[in-house]
Structure formats: structure tokens, C-alpha cells
Short mmCIF file of C-alpha atoms and ligand atoms in Angstrom, two decimals:
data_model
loop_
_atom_site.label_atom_id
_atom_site.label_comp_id
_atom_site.label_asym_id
_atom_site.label_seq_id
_atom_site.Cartn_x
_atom_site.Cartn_y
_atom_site.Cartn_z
CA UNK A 13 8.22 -18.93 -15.27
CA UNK A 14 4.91 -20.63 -14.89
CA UNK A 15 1.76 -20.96 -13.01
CA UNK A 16 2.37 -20.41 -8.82
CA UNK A 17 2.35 -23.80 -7.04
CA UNK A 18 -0.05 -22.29 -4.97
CA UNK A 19 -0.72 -25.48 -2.84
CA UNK A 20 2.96 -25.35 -2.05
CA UNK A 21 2.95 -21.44 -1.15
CA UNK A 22 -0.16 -21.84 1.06
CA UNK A 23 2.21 -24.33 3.19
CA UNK A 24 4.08 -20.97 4.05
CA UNK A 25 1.56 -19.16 5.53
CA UNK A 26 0.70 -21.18 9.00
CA UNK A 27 -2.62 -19.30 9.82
CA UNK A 28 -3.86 -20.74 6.56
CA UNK A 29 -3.84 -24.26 7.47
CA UNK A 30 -5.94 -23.29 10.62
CA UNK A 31 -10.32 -23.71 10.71
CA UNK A 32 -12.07 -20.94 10.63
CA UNK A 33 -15.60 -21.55 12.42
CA UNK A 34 -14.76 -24.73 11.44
CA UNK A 35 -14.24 -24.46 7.62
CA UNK A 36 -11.31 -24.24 5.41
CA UNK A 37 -10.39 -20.51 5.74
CA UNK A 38 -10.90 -18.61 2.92
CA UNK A 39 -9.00 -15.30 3.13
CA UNK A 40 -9.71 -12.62 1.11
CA UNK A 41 -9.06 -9.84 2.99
CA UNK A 42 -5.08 -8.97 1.66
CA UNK A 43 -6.06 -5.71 0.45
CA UNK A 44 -6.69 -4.57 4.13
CA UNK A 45 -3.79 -6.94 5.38
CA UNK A 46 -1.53 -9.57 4.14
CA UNK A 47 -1.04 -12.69 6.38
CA UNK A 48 2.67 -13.68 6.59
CA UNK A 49 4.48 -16.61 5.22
CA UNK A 50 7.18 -18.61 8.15
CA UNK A 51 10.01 -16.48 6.94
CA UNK A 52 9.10 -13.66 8.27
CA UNK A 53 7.65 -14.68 11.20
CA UNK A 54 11.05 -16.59 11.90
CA UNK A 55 13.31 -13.39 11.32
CA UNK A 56 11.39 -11.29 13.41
CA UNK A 57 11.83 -14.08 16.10
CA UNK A 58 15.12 -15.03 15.23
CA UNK A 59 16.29 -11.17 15.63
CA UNK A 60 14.99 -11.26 18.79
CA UNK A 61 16.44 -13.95 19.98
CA UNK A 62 20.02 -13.55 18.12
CA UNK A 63 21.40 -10.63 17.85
CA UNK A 64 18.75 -8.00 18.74
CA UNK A 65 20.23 -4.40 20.44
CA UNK A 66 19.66 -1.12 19.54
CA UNK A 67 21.41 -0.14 16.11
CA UNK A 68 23.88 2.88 14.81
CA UNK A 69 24.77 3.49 18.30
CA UNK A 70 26.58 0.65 19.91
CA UNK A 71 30.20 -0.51 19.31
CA UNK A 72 29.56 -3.65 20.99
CA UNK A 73 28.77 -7.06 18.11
CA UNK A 74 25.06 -7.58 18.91
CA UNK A 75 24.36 -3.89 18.02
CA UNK A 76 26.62 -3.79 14.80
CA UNK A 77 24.84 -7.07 13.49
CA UNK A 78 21.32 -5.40 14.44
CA UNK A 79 22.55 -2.30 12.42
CA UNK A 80 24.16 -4.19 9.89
CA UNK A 81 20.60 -6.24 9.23
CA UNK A 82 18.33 -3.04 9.73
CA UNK A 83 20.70 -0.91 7.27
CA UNK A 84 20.66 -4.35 5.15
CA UNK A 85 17.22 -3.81 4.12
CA UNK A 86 17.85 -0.16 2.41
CA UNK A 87 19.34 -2.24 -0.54
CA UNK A 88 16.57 -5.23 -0.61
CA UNK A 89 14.20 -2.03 -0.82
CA UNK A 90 16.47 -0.09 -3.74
CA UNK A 91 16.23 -3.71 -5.81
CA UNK A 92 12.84 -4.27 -5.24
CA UNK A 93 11.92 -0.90 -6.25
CA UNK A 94 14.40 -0.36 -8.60
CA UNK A 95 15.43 2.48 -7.01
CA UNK A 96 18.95 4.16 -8.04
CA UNK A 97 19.98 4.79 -4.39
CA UNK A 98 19.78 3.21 -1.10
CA UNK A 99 20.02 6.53 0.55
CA UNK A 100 16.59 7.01 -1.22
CA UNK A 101 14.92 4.73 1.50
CA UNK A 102 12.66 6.26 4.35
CA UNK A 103 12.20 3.97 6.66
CA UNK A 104 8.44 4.71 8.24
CA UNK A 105 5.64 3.14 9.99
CA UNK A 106 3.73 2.54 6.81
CA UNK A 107 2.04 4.40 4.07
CA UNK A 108 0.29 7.24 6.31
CA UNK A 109 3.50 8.19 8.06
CA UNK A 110 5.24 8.07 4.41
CA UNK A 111 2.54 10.44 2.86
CA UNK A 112 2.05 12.63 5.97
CA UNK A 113 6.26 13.28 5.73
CA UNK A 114 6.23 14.32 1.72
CA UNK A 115 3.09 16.41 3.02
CA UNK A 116 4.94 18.05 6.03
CA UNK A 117 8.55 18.61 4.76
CA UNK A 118 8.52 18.47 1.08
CA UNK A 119 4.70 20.15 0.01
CA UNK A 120 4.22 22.28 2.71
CA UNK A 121 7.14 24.75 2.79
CA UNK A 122 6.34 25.42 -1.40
CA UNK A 123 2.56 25.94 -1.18
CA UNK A 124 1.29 29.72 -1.22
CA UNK A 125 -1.75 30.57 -0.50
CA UNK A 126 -4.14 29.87 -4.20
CA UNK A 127 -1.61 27.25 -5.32
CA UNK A 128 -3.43 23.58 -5.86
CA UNK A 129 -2.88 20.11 -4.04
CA UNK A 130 -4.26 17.49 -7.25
CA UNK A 131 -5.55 14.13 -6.16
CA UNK A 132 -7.82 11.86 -7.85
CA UNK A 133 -11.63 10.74 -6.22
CA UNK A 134 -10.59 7.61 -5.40
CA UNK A 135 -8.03 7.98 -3.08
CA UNK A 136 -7.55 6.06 0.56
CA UNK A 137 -7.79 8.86 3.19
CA UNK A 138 -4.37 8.28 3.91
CA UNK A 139 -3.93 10.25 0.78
CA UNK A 140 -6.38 12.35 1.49
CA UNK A 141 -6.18 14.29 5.10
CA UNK A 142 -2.55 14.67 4.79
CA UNK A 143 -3.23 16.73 1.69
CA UNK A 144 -6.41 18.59 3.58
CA UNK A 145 -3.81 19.39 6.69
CA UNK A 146 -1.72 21.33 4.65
CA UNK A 147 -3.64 22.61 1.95
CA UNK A 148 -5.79 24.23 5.20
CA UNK A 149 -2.62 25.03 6.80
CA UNK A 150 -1.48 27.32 3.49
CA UNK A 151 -3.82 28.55 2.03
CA UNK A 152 -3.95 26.20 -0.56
CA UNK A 153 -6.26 24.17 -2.32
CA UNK A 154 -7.22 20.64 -2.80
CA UNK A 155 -8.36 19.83 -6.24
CA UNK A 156 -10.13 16.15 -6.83
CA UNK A 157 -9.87 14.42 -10.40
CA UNK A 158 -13.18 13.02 -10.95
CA UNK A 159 -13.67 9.25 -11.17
CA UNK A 160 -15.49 7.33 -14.03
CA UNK A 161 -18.57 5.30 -13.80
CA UNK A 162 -15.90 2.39 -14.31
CA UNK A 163 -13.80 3.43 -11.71
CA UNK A 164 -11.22 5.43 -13.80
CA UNK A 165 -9.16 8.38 -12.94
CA UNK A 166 -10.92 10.90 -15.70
CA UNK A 167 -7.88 11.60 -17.79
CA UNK A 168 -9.19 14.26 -19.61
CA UNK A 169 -10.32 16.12 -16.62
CA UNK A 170 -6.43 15.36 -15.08
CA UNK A 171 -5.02 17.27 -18.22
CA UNK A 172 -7.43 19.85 -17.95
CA UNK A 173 -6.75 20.47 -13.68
CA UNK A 174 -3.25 20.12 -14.04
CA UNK A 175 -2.36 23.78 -14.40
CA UNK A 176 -0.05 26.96 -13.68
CA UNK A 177 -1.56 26.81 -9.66
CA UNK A 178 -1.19 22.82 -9.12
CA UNK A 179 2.39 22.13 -7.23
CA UNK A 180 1.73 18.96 -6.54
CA UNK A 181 -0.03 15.66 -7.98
CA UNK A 182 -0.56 12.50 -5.10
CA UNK A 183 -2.41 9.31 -6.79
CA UNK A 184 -2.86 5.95 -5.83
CA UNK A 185 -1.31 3.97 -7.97
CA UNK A 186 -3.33 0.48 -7.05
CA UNK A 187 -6.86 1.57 -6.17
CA UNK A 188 -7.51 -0.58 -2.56
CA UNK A 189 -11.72 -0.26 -3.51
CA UNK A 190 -11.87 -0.75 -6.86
CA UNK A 191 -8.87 -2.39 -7.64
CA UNK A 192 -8.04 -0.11 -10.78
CA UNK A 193 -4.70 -0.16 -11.45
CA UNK A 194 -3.99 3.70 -12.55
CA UNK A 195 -1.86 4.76 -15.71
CA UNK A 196 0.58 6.12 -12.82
CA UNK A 197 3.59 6.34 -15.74
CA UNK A 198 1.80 9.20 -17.98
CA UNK A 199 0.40 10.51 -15.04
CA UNK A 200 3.62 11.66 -14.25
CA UNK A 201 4.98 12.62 -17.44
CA UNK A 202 2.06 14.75 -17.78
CA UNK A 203 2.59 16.67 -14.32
CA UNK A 204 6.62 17.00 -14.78
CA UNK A 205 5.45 18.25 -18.00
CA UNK A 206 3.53 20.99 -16.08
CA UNK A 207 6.80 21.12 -13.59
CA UNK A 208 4.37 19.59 -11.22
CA UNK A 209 5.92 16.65 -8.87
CA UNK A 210 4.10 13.26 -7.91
CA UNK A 211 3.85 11.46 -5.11
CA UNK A 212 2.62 7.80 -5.69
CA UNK A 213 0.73 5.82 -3.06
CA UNK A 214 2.09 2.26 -3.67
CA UNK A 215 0.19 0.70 -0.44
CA UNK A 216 -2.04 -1.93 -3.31
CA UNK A 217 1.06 -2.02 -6.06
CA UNK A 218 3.94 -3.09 -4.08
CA UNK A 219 2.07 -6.43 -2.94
CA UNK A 220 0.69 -7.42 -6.50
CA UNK A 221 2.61 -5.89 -9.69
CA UNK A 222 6.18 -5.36 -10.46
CA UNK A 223 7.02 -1.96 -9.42
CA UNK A 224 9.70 0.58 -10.77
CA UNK A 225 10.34 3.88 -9.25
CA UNK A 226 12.80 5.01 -12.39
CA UNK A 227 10.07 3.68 -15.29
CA UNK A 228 7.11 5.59 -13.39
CA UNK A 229 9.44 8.51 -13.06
CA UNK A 230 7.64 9.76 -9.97
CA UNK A 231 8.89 11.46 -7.03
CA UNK A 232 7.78 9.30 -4.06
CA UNK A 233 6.77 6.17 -3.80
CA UNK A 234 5.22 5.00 -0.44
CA UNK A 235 4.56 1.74 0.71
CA UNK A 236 3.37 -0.62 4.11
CA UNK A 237 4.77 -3.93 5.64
CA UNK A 238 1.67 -5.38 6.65
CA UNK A 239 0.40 -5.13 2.98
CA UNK A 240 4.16 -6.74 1.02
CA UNK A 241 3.43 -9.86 3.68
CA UNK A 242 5.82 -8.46 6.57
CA UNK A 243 4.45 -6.68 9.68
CA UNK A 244 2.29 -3.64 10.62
CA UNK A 245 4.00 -0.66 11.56
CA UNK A 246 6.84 -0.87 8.80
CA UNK A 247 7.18 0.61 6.01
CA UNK A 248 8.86 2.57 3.46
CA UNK A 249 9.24 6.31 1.59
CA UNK A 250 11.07 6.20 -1.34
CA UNK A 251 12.01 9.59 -2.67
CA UNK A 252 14.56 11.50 -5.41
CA UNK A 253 17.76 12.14 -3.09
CA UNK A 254 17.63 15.53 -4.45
CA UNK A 255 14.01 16.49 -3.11
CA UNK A 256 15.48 14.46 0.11
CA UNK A 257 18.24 16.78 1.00
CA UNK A 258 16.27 19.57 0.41
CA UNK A 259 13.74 18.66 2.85
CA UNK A 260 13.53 19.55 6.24
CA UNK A 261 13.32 16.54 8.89
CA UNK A 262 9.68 15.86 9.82
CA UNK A 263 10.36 14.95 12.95
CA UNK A 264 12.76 15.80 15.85
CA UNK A 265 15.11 13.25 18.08
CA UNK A 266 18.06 11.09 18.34
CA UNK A 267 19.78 9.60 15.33
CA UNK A 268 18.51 12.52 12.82
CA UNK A 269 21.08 14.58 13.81
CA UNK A 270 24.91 15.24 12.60
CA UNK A 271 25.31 17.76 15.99
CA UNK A 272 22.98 19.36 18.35
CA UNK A 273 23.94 22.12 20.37
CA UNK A 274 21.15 25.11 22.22
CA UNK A 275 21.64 27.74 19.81
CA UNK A 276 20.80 24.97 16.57
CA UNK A 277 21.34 21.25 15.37
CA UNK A 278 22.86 20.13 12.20
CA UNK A 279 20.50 17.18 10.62
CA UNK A 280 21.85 14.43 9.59
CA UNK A 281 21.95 13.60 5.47
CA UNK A 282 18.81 11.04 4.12
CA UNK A 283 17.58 8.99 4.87
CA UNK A 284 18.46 9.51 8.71
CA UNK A 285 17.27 12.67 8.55
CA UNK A 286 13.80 11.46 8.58
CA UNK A 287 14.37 8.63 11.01
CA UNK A 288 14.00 9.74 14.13
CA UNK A 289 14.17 7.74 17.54
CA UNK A 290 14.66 4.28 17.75
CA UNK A 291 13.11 2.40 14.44
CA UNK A 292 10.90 -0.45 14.46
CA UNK A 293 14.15 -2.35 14.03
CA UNK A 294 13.02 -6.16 14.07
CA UNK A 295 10.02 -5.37 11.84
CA UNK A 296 11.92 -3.51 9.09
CA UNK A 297 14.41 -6.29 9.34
CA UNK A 298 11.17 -8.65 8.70
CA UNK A 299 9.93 -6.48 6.33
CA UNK A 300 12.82 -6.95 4.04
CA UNK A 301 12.13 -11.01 4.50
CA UNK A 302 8.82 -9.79 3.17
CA UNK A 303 9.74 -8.53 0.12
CA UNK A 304 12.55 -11.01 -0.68
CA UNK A 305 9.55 -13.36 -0.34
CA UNK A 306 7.78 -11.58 -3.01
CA UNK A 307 10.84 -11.84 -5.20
CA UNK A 308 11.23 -15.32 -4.82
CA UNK A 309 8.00 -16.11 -5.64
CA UNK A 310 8.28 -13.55 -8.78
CA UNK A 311 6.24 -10.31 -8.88
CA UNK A 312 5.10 -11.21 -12.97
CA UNK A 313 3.78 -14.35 -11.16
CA UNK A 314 1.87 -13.20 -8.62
CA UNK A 315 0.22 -10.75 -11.03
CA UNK A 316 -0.72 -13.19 -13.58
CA UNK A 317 -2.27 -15.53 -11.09
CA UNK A 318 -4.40 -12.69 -9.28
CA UNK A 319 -5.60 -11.65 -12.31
CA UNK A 320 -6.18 -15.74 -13.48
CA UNK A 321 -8.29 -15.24 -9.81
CA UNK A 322 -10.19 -12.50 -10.78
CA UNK A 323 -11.33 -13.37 -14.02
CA UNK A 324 -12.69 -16.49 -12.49
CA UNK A 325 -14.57 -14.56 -9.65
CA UNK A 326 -15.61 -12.06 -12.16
CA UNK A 327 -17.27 -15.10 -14.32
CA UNK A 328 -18.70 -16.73 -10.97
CA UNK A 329 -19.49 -13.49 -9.09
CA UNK A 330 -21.87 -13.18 -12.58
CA UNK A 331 -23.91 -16.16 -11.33
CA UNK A 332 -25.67 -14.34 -8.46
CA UNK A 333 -28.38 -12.10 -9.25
CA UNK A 334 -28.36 -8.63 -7.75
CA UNK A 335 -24.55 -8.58 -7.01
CA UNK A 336 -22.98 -5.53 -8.53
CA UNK A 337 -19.57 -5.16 -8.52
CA UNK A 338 -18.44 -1.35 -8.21
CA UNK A 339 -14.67 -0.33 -9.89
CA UNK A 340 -15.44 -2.66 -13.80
CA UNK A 341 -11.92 -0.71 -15.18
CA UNK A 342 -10.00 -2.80 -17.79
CA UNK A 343 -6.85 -2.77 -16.12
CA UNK A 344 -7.84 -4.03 -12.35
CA UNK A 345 -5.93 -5.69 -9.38
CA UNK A 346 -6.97 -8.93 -7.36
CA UNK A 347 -9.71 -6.44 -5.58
CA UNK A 348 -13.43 -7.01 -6.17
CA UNK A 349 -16.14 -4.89 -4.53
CA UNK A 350 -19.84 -5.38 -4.78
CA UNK A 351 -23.01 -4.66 -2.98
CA UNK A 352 -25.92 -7.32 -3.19
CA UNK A 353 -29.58 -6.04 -3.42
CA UNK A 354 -31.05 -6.75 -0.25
CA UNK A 355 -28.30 -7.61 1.95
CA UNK A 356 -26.46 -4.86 4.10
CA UNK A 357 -22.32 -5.37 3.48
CA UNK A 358 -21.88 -5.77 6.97
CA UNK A 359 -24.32 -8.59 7.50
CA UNK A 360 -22.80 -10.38 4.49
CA UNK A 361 -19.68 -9.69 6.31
CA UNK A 362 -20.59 -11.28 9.43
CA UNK A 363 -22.60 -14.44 7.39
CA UNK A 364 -19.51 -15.23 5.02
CA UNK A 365 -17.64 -15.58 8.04
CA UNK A 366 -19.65 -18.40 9.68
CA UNK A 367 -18.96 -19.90 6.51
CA UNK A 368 -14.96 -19.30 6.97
CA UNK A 369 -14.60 -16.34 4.32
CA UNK A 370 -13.17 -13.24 5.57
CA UNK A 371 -13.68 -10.59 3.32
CA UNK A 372 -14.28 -6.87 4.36
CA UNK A 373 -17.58 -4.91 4.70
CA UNK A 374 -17.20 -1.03 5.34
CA UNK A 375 -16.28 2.12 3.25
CA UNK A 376 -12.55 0.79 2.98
CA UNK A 377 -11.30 4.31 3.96
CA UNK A 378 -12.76 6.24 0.97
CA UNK A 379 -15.66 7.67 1.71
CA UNK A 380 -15.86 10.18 -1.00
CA UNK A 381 -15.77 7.51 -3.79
CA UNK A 382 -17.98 5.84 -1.38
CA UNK A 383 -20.60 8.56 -2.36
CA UNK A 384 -19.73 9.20 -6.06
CA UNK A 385 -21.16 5.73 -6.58
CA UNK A 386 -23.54 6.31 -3.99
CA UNK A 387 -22.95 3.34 -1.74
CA UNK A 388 -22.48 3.81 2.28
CA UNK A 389 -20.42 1.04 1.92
CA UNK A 390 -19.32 -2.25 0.15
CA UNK A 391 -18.41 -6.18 0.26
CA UNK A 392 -15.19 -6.63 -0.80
CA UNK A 393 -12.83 -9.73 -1.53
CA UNK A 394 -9.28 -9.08 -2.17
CA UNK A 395 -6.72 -11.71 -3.05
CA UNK A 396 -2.99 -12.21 -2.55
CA UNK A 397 -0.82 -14.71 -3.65
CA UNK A 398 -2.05 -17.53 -1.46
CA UNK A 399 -5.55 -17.55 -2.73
CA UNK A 400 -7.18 -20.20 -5.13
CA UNK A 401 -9.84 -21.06 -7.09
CA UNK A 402 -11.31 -22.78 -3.95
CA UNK A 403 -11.42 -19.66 -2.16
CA UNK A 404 -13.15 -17.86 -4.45
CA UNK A 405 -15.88 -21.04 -4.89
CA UNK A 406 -16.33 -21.07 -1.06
CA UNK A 407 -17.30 -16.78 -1.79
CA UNK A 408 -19.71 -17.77 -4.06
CA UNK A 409 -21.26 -20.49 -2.12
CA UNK A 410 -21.66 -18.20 1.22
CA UNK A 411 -23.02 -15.39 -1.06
CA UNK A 412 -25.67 -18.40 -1.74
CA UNK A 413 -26.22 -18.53 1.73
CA UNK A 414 -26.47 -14.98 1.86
CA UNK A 415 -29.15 -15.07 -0.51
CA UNK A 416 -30.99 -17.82 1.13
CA UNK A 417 -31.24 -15.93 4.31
CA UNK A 418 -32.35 -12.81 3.30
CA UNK A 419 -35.03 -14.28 1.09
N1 LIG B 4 -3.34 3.77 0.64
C1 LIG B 4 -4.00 2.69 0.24
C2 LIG B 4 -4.44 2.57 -1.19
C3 LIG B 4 -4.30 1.69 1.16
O1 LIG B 4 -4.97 0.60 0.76
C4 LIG B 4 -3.87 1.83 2.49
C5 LIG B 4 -4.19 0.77 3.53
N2 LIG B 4 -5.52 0.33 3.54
C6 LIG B 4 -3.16 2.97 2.85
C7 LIG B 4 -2.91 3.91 1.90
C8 LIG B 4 -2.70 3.20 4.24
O2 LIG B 4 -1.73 2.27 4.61
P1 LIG B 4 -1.32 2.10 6.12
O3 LIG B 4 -2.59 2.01 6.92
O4 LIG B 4 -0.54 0.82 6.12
O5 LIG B 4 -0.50 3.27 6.49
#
């Protein structure tokens, strides 16, 4: 219990304690990309320099300990999601691969031509194209849930799409623009109500709230590396062992297979099935490190002091006229984004980092809730565990600046 020592946890992440432009770095940029703490740089190394071989294949030591550490993971996944199964653990390259395989071999081979894709307006394109490639590829059709001036999924309007034609709901569970955190749970009740199942896009929830595949009830989960403070291009797929072995593989290769012969190949059972080709085996093993991190710190933790952070930026953020911050929903993440009358995104971008803030300035890969608020694009600070109070005071201050320069 308690508040984060988070003088102490800044000591963990080494790229902190270096001068940005010459200031005190203040990064609020987590939402795009965590930074990572020594542990997992270390176990990346130290696998490398250990015990590193290729895994599942080798009867020699190094390659059992590499498998042993990579297939290690499955069950630091299952507890940190509460997941019922290891077997229930993808491995991927991040989110987009994750989506893109419950698009492929799971939605795909069910939708007819008239049946309904449902996602909400305020989805990353990661959960968006995947959805268009085989929606377009069926016959099917991709229906949006409208977004609220406050940056809401529009419930009423989700009750009232979610019919006979929809076979499948995808949401975002932690929206990475607004920062709304979505009533994911009822969601899904709702849709298995309607026999409809869910994929949920955990790339903003893992990082910052306690997660729990069996209380949410959904489907899939998906997940990145980079974002739970382990490296890019890891990342995990959860999903029900029963929609699992039903599904074809997504891809084809070595180590999905139980035999392969010219006339036709037996797949292996999840999750190899959908691991094809040689992993990203010192990154997964990193990524685990990741997440243990988050435990150790405690998720409850972390939550309460991002949303201690963004109650104090939302009270400072207050103080500078013509800043308006888009996505106001009462139950929000450590994301803030706002435009500032005057002042292009991008050129606050590019000013708040002379003054050692990185933040990000762009359409944050949703483009059509880009133009239902009828922005190009947006400033936006994001926090993760790391941040402070003096962070946020050093955004204010350079949003003075800001203001000073353009008159
Ligand atoms: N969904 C959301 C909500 C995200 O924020 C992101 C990353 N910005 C993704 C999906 C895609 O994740 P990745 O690029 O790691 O695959």
C-alpha cells in the first residue's frame, strides 16, 4: 500500500537521469512508448550473453534454458492477466500483429457477406484496418459506435448496433487519445448477450490499471511490450483456448506444426499454432521482466498515482487560456490531449522540447476521432509510472513559453 516512491522508481529508468537539451527530461510520451527500467534492459542483455540459443528445438543446455525462460513467461502473462491457462498466451510482435491474427483466423472464416464488424469511433487504427481488411474481404460490414462530446463510447447507440448481423465487437479498452477508460466489462456482457464475441485492445490498460481477462469476460485481450515497459516488437494475444483450437494458424512455418508432409501438415495445438518461425525470444523473455516490474511496483498503485497526476495537470492545464483539452470523460487514464488557440501541435511539439518535455503532436493514429472533434491533430502528454508533479510543472511552464512566442 501507499503512495509510489517515485524518486526511488525514477532511479530505475537510466534514460531518465539523462539532460534533455539541457533540462531535466520531462517524459510524457508513455502512451506512444514506455521507457524501460534496468531490469529489463539487464535480462535482455543477460540472455544474450548467458544462455541465449534458439528454443524448442535443441537438446543441448543453452537451448533448454532459452526455452525454459521464453516458455517461462506464458505463466508471468496468465498471472498478470489473470488468465485461466497458459496455453491461452499468443506470443506476437505487439498489439497490431495480435488484432490482425483474431481478424485473420478467428473473424474472418465466420463473416458472410451483410454480417457486421462493431467498433467504437475512437479506436487506434490498429483496431481499425484489420477490421476494414476483412470486412472488405467478406462482404461484411464495419459498423462505428459513435463517440460523445466527452469522449465516451455512446452506450445507447452500442445497445442499439449490437444486433442479429453484428458477429463481432473489437473496443479499446484504454483510449490512447483521450485517455477514457471504457466500461469494457458490460460491454461484453451486452455482446455475449447478443452471442456476439469481443475482442479487447489492451495496448493503454495493461501499462496503467489492473487487468483481468476472466472479470471482463472477453474473448481476446491484446497487448504490446514497448507499452508494459519491456521492448518493441513483443507482445501478447490472449484468447479462450476454445476459440484457440478452433482457429486456423495465421501464419505458416517451423514450430507451428505437429507434422508436415506434401499432401498436408498437422498444426500444432495453441499457442504454437500461432507462433510461427523463430520468436523474438530475448524480448519476450524481457517482456516478462516488464510486467513482473509492473507487479512489483503494484498495478492499484500505479493507477492511483496517474490519476493523483492527472488531476493535478487537469487543475494546472486550467491556468492557460485557450488550451482545450479534448477526451473530459469521468473515468480517464494518465492521457491528456489538448490543442492551444494559436499554436499548431506540432510547433508546440518541437518548442516543449527545447524546454526538455517530450510529449507527442500528431493524430495519434486515429484519425477518424481526429475529425469527429474536428481537430487535424493534437498535443498530448501521457504519463507512466515514473512521472511527477515536476514533470507536469515543467508542461505548464513550456506551454508558457509557447504562449509567449506565438504572441
Ligand atoms: N491500440 C492502442 C490503443 C494503441 O495505443 C496502440 C499503440 N499506439 C496500438 C493499438 C498499437 O500497438 P502496437 O503499435 O504496439 O502494435
Amino acid at each position: 500500500g501507499g503512495a509510489l516512491e517515485v524518486a526511488r522508481l525514477r532511479e530505475d529508468f537510466p534514460v531518465l537521469a539523462r539532460p534533455m537539451n539541457g533540462q531535466r527530461l520531462a517524459f510524457l510520451d508513455s502512451a506512444a512508448s514506455a521507457q524501460k527500467p534496468q531490469a529489463v534492459i539487464d535480462a535482455e542483455r543477460r540472455c544474450y550473453e548467458e544462455y541465449y540459443a534458439n528454443i524448442h528445438r535443441g537438446v543441448y543446455a543453452l537451448s533448454q534454458r532459452s526455452t525454459q525462460a521464453y516458455e517461462g513467461v506464458r505463466k508471468t502473462v496468465q498471472r498478470f492477466l489473470n488468465a485461466p491457462d497458459e496455453r491461452e498466451v499468443v506470443f506476437t510482435r505487439g498489439t497490431t500483429e495480435g488484432i490482425n491474427l483474431v481478424a485473420q483466423s478467428f473473424a474472418r472464416p465466420r463473416l458472410q457477406p451483410g454480417d457486421e464488424v462493431l467498433i467504437t469511433g475512437m479506436e487506434h487504427h490498429s483496431n481499425i484496418v484489420p477490421w476494414q481488411l476483412v470486412t472488405e474481404a467478406t462482404g461484411a460490414k464495419l459498423v462505428v459506435v459513435p463517440v460523445t462530446d466527452r469522449g465516451e463510447v455512446d452506450l445507447d447507440e452500442y445497445r442499439r448496433l449490437l444486433g442479429p448481423r453484428t458477429k463481432m465487437v473489437a473496443v479499446v479498452h484504454v483510449s490512447n487519445t483521450l485517455g477514457t477508460i471504457n466500461p469494457v466489462t458490460d460491454m461484453t456482457r451486452l455482446a455475449h448477450e447478443a452471442g456476439v464475441p469481443v475482442l479487447v485492445d489492451g495496448a493503454q490498460s495493461a501499462p496503467h490499471i489492473p487487468v483481468d481477462v476472466q472479470a471482463m469476460g472477453c474473448d481476446f485481450y491484446a497487448f504490446s511490450g514497448h507499452k508494459t515497459y519491456g521492448p518493441s516488437g513483443a507482445g501478447v494475444l490472449w484468447g479462450r483456448f476454445e476459440h484457440l483450437s478452433a482457429m486456423p494458424p495465421y501464419q505458416g512455418g517451423g514450430d507451428m506444426i505437429r507434422t508436415v508432409r506434401f499432401e498436408g501438415t498437422e498444426y500444432a495445438a495453441p499457442p504454437q499454432r500461432f507462433e510461427a518461425g523463430t520468436p523474438n525470444i530475448a524480448g519476450t523473455i524481457a517482456l516478462g521482466v516488464g510486467l513482473e516490474y509492473i507487479e512489483s511496483v503494484g498495478r492499484e498503485r500505479i493507477a492511483a498515482h496517474e490519476q493523483e497526476l492527472l488531476a493535478y495537470a487537469d487543475e494546472r492545464l486550467a491556468e492557460i487560456e485557450g488550451l482545450r483539452v479534448i477526451g473530459t470523460a469521468p473515468e480517464k487514464a494518465g492521457v491528456i490531449s489538448f490543442v492551444l488557440k494559436g499554436a499548431h501541435p506540432h510547433d508546440i511539439g518541437t518548442i516543449l522540447d527545447m524546454e526538455g518535455v517530450a510529449i507527442r503532436a500528431g493524430h495519434h493514429c486515429t484519425q477518424p476521432l481526429m475529425e469527429r472533434y474536428g481537430v487535424a491533430a493534437t498535443a498530448r502528454a501521457s504519463f507512466g509510472l515514473y512521472n511527477d508533479r515536476d514533470d507536469v510543472d515543467a508542461l505548464v511552464r513550456a506551454l508558457h513559453r509557447v504562449k509567449e512566442f506565438f504572441g
